């Protein structure tokens, strides 16, 4: 995890880094990193793990909590059989559900689970591409929205998502929710908020990032609107800009990325780091690994 902190600092980006409870004291501190303590996956979970996390968050008010929750029906059943509670109920019994808790996936939830999450103001991060690839299930986004639960959008790891494209993920989220819950289950605006503001809110940064407003950091992504698939681009009062971004765009359309007012990507290429050198090193290191294991 400390290596990831260095990598994010080198490239100039924020990040959310989680540490196991036993490694918490040795985390590398950086002002641009949000830190979370990780609760093990359900099949490995013991009461001792929850007690350690509770001790950390009681002494460190800035610590976030992160756990993969009810990703599969099998994991849900493991916790239910072992503890006599759902994962959400178990976390709540240890006072580990609050506005600093970030629950990834949260697919196999009961009505009671959702009510608890809403009452405790915890956030959920869904990763639709990965959840489809792994045949996990489908997140109940319309119910979360109606109950006021903060639902953010992620990609999960490259092994389970492959493209790691947050713009494309908005479209996938919409299509999956619509085919499951109906054509009005989710709007382009819902998906866009999940990919932007809701992520900032999940990590207690909603007054700093996640919006383009006075007093916020100047973090802006500019998309090349001249791409044919984004045409026509209509402005107010019958704007289709948001719909075009969600349903027509992907990361390959990104022209510029501005972070804190500084240009980090221009013409789709990193400007503060040698992108070609990074990719070449990455390719070389992966080939070394495969040479050892194959």
Coordinates of N, CA and C in Angstrom, one line a residue, residues 148-230:
X148 N -32.2 7.3 -0.3 CA -31.3 8.3 0.1 C -29.9 7.8 0.4
X149 N -29.5 6.6 0.0 CA -28.2 6.1 0.2 C -27.2 6.6 -0.8
X150 N -26.1 7.0 -0.4 CA -25.1 7.5 -1.3 C -24.5 6.4 -2.1
X151 N -24.7 6.4 -3.4 CA -24.2 5.3 -4.3 C -23.2 5.8 -5.2
X152 N -21.9 5.4 -5.1 CA -20.9 5.8 -6.0 C -20.5 4.7 -7.0
X153 N -19.8 5.2 -8.0 CA -19.4 4.2 -9.1 C -17.9 4.0 -9.1
X154 N -17.6 2.7 -9.3 CA -16.2 2.3 -9.4 C -16.0 1.3 -10.5
X155 N -14.7 0.8 -10.7 CA -14.4 -0.1 -11.7 C -14.0 -1.5 -11.2
X156 N -13.6 -1.5 -9.9 CA -12.9 -2.7 -9.3 C -11.5 -2.9 -10.0
X157 N -10.9 -4.0 -9.7 CA -9.5 -4.2 -10.2 C -9.5 -4.5 -11.7
X158 N -8.3 -4.4 -12.3 CA -8.1 -4.6 -13.7 C -8.4 -6.1 -14.1
X159 N -8.2 -7.0 -13.1 CA -8.4 -8.4 -13.4 C -9.9 -8.7 -13.6
X160 N -10.7 -7.9 -12.9 CA -12.2 -8.2 -13.0 C -12.9 -7.2 -13.9
X161 N -12.3 -6.2 -14.3 CA -12.9 -5.2 -15.1 C -12.3 -5.1 -16.5
X162 N -11.0 -5.1 -16.5 CA -10.2 -5.0 -17.7 C -10.0 -3.6 -18.3
X163 N -11.1 -2.9 -18.6 CA -10.9 -1.6 -19.3 C -10.7 -0.5 -18.3
X164 N -11.2 -0.7 -17.0 CA -11.0 0.4 -16.0 C -11.3 1.7 -16.5
X165 N -12.5 1.9 -17.1 CA -12.9 3.1 -17.8 C -14.1 3.6 -17.1
X166 N -14.0 4.6 -16.2 CA -15.1 5.1 -15.4 C -16.1 5.8 -16.3
X167 N -15.8 6.3 -17.4 CA -16.8 7.0 -18.3 C -17.6 5.9 -18.9
X168 N -17.0 4.8 -19.4 CA -17.8 3.7 -20.0 C -18.6 3.0 -18.9
X169 N -18.1 3.0 -17.7 CA -18.8 2.4 -16.6 C -20.2 3.0 -16.3
X170 N -20.3 4.3 -16.6 CA -21.6 5.0 -16.5 C -22.6 4.4 -17.4
X171 N -22.3 4.1 -18.6 CA -23.2 3.5 -19.6 C -23.6 2.1 -19.1
X172 N -22.6 1.4 -18.7 CA -22.9 0.0 -18.3 C -23.8 0.0 -17.1
X173 N -23.6 0.9 -16.2 CA -24.4 1.0 -15.0 C -25.9 1.2 -15.4
X174 N -26.1 2.2 -16.3 CA -27.4 2.5 -16.8 C -28.1 1.4 -17.5
X175 N -27.4 0.7 -18.4 CA -28.0 -0.4 -19.2 C -28.4 -1.5 -18.3
X176 N -27.5 -1.9 -17.3 CA -27.8 -3.0 -16.5 C -29.0 -2.7 -15.6
X177 N -29.0 -1.5 -15.0 CA -30.1 -1.2 -14.2 C -31.5 -1.1 -14.9
X178 N -31.4 -0.6 -16.1 CA -32.7 -0.5 -16.9 C -33.2 -1.9 -17.4
X179 N -32.3 -2.8 -17.8 CA -32.8 -4.1 -18.2 C -33.3 -4.9 -17.0
X180 N -32.8 -4.5 -15.8 CA -33.2 -5.3 -14.6 C -34.5 -4.7 -13.9
X181 N -34.5 -3.4 -13.8 CA -35.5 -2.7 -13.0 C -36.5 -1.8 -13.8
X182 N -36.2 -1.7 -15.1 CA -37.1 -0.9 -15.9 C -36.5 0.3 -16.5
X183 N -37.1 0.8 -17.6 CA -36.5 1.9 -18.4 C -36.3 3.2 -17.6
X184 N -37.1 3.4 -16.5 CA -37.0 4.6 -15.7 C -36.2 4.3 -14.4
X185 N -35.5 3.2 -14.3 CA -34.8 2.9 -13.1 C -33.7 3.8 -12.7
X186 N -33.0 4.4 -13.7 CA -31.9 5.3 -13.5 C -31.8 6.3 -14.6
X187 N -31.3 7.5 -14.3 CA -31.1 8.5 -15.4 C -29.7 8.8 -15.6
X188 N -29.4 9.5 -16.7 CA -28.0 9.8 -17.0 C -27.4 10.7 -15.9
X189 N -28.2 11.5 -15.3 CA -27.8 12.4 -14.2 C -27.4 11.5 -13.0
X190 N -28.2 10.5 -12.7 CA -27.9 9.6 -11.6 C -26.5 9.0 -11.8
X191 N -26.3 8.5 -13.0 CA -25.0 7.8 -13.3 C -23.8 8.8 -13.2
X192 N -24.0 10.0 -13.7 CA -23.0 11.0 -13.7 C -22.6 11.4 -12.3
X193 N -23.7 11.6 -11.5 CA -23.4 12.0 -10.1 C -22.7 10.8 -9.3
X194 N -23.1 9.6 -9.6 CA -22.4 8.4 -9.0 C -20.9 8.4 -9.3
X195 N -20.6 8.8 -10.6 CA -19.2 8.8 -11.0 C -18.4 10.0 -10.5
X196 N -19.1 11.0 -10.0 CA -18.4 12.3 -9.6 C -18.6 12.6 -8.2
X197 N -19.7 13.4 -8.0 CA -20.0 13.9 -6.6 C -20.1 12.8 -5.6
X198 N -20.8 11.7 -5.9 CA -21.0 10.7 -4.9 C -19.7 10.0 -4.4
X199 N -18.7 9.9 -5.3 CA -17.4 9.4 -4.9 C -16.8 10.3 -3.9
X200 N -16.8 11.7 -4.2 CA -16.3 12.6 -3.3 C -17.0 12.6 -1.9
X201 N -18.3 12.4 -2.0 CA -19.0 12.3 -0.7 C -18.7 11.1 0.1
X202 N -18.5 10.0 -0.6 CA -18.2 8.7 0.1 C -16.9 8.9 0.9
X203 N -16.0 9.7 0.4 CA -14.7 9.8 1.1 C -14.5 11.1 1.8
X204 N -15.7 11.7 2.1 CA -15.8 13.0 3.0 C -15.0 14.1 2.3
X205 N -15.1 14.2 1.0 CA -14.4 15.3 0.3 C -15.4 16.1 -0.6
X206 N -16.7 16.0 -0.3 CA -17.7 16.6 -1.1 C -17.7 18.1 -1.1
X207 N -16.9 18.7 -0.1 CA -16.8 20.2 -0.1 C -15.5 20.6 -0.7
X208 N -14.7 19.7 -1.3 CA -13.4 20.0 -1.9 C -13.4 19.6 -3.4
X209 N -13.9 18.4 -3.7 CA -13.9 17.9 -5.1 C -15.3 17.4 -5.4
X210 N -15.4 17.0 -6.7 CA -16.7 16.3 -7.1 C -17.7 17.3 -7.8
X211 N -17.3 18.6 -7.8 CA -18.2 19.5 -8.4 C -17.4 20.7 -9.0
X212 N -17.9 21.4 -10.0 CA -17.2 22.6 -10.5 C -18.0 23.8 -9.9
X213 N -17.5 24.3 -8.8 CA -18.2 25.4 -8.1 C -17.1 26.2 -7.4
X214 N -17.5 27.4 -7.0 CA -16.6 28.3 -6.3 C -16.2 27.7 -5.0
X215 N -14.9 27.7 -4.8 CA -14.3 27.2 -3.5 C -13.8 25.7 -3.7
X216 N -14.2 25.1 -4.8 CA -13.7 23.7 -5.0 C -12.4 23.7 -5.8
X217 N -11.7 22.6 -5.6 CA -10.5 22.4 -6.4 C -10.8 22.4 -7.9
X218 N -9.9 23.0 -8.7 CA -10.1 23.1 -10.1 C -9.7 21.7 -10.8
X219 N -10.6 20.7 -10.6 CA -10.4 19.4 -11.2 C -11.4 19.2 -12.3
X220 N -10.9 19.2 -13.5 CA -11.8 19.2 -14.7 C -11.3 18.2 -15.7
X221 N -12.2 17.5 -16.3 CA -11.9 16.6 -17.4 C -12.6 17.2 -18.7
X222 N -11.8 17.4 -19.7 CA -12.4 18.0 -21.0 C -12.4 16.9 -22.0
X223 N -13.6 16.7 -22.6 CA -13.8 15.7 -23.6 C -13.9 16.3 -25.0
X224 N -13.3 15.6 -26.0 CA -13.4 16.1 -27.3 C -14.8 15.9 -27.9
X225 N -15.5 17.0 -28.0 CA -16.9 16.9 -28.4 C -17.0 16.8 -29.9
X226 N -15.9 16.8 -30.7 CA -16.0 16.8 -32.1 C -16.0 15.3 -32.6
X227 N -15.9 14.4 -31.7 CA -16.1 13.0 -32.1 C -17.5 12.7 -32.7
X228 N -17.6 12.1 -33.8 CA -18.9 11.9 -34.5 C -20.0 11.3 -33.6
X229 N -19.6 10.4 -32.7 CA -20.6 9.7 -31.9 C -21.2 10.6 -30.9
X230 N -20.6 11.8 -30.6 CA -21.1 12.8 -29.7 C -22.0 13.8 -30.4

